[in-house]
XYZ file of N, CA, C and O in Angstrom:
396
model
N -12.904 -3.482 -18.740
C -13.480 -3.594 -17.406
C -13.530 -2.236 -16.709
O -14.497 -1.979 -15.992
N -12.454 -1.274 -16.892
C -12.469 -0.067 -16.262
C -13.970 0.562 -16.790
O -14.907 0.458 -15.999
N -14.129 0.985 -17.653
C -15.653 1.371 -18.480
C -16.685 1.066 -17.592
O -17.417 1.890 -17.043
N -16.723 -0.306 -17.453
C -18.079 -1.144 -16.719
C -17.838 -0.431 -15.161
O -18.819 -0.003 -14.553
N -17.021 -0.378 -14.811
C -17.282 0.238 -13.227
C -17.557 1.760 -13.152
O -18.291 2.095 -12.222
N -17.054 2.838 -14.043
C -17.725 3.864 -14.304
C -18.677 3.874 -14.455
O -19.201 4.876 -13.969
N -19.851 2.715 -15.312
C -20.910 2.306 -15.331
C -22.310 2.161 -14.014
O -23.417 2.579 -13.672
N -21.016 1.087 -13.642
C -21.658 0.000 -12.331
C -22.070 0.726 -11.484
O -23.293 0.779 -11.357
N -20.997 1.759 -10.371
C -21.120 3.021 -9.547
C -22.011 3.546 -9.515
O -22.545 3.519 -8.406
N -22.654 4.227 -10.456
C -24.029 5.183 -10.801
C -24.917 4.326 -11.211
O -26.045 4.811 -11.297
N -24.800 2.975 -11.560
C -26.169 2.325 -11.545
C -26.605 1.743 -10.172
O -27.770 1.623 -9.793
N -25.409 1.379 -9.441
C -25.501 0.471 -8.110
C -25.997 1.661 -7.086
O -26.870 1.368 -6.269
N -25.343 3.293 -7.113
C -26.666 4.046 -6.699
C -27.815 4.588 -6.887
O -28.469 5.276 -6.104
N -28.092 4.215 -8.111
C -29.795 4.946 -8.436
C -30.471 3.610 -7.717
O -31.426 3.686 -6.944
N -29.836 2.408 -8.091
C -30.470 0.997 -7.435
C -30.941 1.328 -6.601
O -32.011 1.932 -6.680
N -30.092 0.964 -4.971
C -29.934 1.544 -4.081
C -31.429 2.217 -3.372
O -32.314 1.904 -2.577
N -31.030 3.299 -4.227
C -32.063 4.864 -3.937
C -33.197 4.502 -4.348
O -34.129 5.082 -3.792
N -33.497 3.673 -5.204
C -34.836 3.659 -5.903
C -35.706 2.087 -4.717
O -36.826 2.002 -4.214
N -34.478 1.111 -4.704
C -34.611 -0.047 -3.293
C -35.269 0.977 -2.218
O -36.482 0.962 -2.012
N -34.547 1.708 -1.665
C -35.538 2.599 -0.233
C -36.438 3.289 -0.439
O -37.417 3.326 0.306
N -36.325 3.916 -1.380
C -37.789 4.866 -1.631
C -38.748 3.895 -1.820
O -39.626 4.007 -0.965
N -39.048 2.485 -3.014
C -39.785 1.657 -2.447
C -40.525 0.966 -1.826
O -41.699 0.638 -1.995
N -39.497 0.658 -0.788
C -39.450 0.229 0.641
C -40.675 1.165 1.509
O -41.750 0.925 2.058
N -39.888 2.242 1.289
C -40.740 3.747 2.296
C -42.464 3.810 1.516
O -43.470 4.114 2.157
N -42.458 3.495 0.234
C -43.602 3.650 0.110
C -44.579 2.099 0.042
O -45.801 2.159 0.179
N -43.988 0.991 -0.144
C -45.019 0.205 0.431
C -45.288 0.376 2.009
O -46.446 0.406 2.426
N -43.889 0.515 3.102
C -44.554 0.740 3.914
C -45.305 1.561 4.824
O -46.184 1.323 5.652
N -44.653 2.690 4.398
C -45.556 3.806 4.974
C -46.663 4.017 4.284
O -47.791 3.928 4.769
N -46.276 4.458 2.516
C -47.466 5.323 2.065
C -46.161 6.186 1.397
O -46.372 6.583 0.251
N -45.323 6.398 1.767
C -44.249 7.737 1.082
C -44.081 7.855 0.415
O -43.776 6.897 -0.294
N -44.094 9.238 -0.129
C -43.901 9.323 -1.854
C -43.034 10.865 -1.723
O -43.303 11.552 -0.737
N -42.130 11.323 -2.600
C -41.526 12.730 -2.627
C -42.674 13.778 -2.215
O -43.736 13.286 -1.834
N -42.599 14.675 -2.241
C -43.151 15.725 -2.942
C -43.542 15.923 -4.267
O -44.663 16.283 -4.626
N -42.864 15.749 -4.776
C -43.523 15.629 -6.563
C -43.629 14.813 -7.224
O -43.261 14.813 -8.399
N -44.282 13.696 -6.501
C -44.766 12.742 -6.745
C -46.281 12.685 -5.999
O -47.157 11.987 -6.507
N -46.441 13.153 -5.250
C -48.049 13.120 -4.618
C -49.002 13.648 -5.330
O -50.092 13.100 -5.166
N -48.967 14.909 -6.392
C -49.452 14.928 -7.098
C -49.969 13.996 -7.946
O -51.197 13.924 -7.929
N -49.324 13.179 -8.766
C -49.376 12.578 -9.603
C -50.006 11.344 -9.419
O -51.003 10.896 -9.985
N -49.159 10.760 -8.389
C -49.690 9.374 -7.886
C -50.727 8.593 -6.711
O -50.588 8.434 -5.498
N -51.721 8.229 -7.579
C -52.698 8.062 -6.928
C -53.113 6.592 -6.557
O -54.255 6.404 -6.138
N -52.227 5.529 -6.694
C -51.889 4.369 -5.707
C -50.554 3.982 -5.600
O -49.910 3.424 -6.489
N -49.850 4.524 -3.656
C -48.664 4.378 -3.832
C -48.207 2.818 -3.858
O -47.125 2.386 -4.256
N -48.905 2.350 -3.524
C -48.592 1.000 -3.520
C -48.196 0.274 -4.679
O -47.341 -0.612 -4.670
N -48.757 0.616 -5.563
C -48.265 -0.102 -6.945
C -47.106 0.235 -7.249
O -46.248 -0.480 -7.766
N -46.992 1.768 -6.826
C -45.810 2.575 -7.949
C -44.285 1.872 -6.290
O -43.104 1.528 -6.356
N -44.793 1.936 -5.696
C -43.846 1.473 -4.402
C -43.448 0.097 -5.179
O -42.219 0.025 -5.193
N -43.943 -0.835 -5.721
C -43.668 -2.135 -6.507
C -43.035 -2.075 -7.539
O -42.094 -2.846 -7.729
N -43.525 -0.832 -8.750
C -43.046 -0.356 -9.383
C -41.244 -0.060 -9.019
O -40.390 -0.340 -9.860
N -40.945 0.442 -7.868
C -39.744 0.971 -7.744
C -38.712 0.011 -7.509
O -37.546 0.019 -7.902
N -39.320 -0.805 -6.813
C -38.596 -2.141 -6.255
C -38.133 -2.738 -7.561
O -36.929 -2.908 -7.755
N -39.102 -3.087 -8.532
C -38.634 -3.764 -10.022
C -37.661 -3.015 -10.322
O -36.524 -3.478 -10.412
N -37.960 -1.589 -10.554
C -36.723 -1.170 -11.293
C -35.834 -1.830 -10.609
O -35.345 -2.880 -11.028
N -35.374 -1.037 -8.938
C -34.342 -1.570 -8.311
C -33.521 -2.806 -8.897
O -32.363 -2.881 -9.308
N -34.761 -3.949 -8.762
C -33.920 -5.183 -9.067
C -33.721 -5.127 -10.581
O -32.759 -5.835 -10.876
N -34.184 -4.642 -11.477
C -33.836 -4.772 -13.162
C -32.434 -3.971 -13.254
O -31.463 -4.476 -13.818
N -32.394 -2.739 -12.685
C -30.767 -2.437 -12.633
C -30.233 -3.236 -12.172
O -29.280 -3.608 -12.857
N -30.422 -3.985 -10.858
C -29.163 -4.966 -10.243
C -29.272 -6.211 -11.349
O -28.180 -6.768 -11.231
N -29.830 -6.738 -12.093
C -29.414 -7.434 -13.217
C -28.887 -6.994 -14.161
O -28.365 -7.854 -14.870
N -28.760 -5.619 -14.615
C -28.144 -5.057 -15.869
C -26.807 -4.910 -15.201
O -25.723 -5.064 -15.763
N -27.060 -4.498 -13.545
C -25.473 -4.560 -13.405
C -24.438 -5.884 -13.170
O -23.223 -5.965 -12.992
N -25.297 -6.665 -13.241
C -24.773 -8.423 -12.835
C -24.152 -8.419 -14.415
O -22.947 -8.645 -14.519
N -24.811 -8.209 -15.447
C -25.073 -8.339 -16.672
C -23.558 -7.365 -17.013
O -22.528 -7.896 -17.428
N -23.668 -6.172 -16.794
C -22.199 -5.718 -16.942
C -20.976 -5.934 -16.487
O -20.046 -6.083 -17.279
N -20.829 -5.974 -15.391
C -19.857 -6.238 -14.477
C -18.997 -8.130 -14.816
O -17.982 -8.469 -15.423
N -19.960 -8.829 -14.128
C -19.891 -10.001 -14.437
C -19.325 -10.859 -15.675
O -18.195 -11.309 -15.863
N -20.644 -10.944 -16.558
C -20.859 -11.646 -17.638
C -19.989 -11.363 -18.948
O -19.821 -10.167 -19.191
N -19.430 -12.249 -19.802
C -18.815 -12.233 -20.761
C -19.812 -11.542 -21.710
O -20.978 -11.897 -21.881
N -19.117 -10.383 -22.373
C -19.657 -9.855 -23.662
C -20.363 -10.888 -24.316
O -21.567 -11.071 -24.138
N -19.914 -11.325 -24.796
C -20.513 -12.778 -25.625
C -22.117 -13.022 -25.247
O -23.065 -13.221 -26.007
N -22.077 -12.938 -23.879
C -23.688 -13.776 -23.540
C -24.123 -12.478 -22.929
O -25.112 -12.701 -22.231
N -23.785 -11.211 -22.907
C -24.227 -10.345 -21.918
C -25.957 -10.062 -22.042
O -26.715 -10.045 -21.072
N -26.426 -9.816 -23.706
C -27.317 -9.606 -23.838
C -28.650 -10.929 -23.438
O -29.860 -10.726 -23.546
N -28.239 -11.764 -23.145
C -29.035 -13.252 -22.316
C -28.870 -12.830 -21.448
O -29.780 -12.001 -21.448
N -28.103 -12.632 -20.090
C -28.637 -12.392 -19.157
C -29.168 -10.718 -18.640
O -29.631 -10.490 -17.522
N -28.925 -9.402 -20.000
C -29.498 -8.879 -19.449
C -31.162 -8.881 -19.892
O -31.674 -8.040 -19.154
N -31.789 -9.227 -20.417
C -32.713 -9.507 -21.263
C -33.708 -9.574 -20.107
O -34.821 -9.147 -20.415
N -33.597 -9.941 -19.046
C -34.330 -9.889 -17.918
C -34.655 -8.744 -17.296
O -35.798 -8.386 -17.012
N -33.624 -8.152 -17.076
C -33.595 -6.898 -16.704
C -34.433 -5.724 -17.595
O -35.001 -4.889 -16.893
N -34.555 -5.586 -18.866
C -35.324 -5.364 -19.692
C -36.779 -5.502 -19.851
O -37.498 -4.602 -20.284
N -37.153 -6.575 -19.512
C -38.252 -6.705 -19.289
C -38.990 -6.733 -18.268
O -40.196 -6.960 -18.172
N -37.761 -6.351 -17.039
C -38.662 -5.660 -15.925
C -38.521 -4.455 -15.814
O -39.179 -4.028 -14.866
N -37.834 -3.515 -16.468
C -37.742 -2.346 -16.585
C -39.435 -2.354 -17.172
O -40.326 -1.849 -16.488
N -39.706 -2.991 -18.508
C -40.740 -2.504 -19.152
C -42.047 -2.338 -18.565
O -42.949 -1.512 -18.707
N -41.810 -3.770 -17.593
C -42.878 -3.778 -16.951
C -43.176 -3.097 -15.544
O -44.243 -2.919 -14.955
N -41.944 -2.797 -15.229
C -42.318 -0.904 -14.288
C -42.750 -0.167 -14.745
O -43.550 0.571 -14.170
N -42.371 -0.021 -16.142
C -43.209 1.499 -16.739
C -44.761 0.935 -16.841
O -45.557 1.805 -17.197
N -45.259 -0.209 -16.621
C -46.968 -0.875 -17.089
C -47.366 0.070 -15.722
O -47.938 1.159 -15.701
N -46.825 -0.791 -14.541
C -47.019 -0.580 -13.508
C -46.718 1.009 -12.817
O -47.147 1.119 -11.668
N -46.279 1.794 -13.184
C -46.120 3.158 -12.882
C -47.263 3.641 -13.614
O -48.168 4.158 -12.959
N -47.380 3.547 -15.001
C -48.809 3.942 -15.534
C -50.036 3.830 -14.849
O -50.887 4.680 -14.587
N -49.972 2.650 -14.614
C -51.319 2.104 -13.697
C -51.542 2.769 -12.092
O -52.643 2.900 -11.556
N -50.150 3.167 -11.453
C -50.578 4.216 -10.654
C -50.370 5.059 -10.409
O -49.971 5.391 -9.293
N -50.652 6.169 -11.869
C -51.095 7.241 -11.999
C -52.396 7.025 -12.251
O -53.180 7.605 -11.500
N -52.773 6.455 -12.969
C -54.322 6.106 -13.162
C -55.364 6.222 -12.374
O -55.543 5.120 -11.855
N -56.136 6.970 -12.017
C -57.129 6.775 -10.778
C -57.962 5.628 -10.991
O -58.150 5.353 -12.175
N -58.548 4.837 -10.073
C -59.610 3.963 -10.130
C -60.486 3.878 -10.966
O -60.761 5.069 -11.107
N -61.576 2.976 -12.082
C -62.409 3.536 -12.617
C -63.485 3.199 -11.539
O -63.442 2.245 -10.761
N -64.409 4.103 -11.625
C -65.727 3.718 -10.907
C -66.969 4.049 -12.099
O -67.211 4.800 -13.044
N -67.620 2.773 -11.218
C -69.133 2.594 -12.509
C -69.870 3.892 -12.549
O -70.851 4.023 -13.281
């Protein structure tokens, strides 16, 4: 159990951090600095951030919590919203197509 909270700590703040930046960019529009370059609908990638957010807070439910035994069932979720942030981060970098 000691392990998992060395763990937990640094995942429960990238969470966190990645939850507000989110936040800031569905509702404002906000994005870093080196990220404006790149990203050319913040809105998606603002959705994008939020998933992660919550896919760490299941990997950390998943550590903390859950018996070894079943850990990989409930993190399995978390996984596949990780993956599907990276769809969604792709997609806004992508500019629009136009005909």
């Amino acid at each position: 159990m000691a392990i998992g909270l060395y763990l937990a700590v640094p995942i429960g703040v990238v969470a966190l951090l990645l939850a507000v930046s989110g936040g800031a960019t569905l509702s404002r529009g906000w994005l870093f600095p080196w990220q404006r370059r790149h990203i050319v609908r913040p809105r998606v990638f603002g959705w994008a951030q939020l998933l992660i957010a919550a896919a760490l807070g299941v990997e950390l439910v998943g550590l903390l919590v859950v018996d070894s035994a079943y850990r990989s069932v409930v993190t399995m979720p978390g996984v596949v919203g990780l993956l599907f942030a990276m769809v969604l981060i792709s997609r806004a970098q992508r500019p629009p197509r136009t005909p």
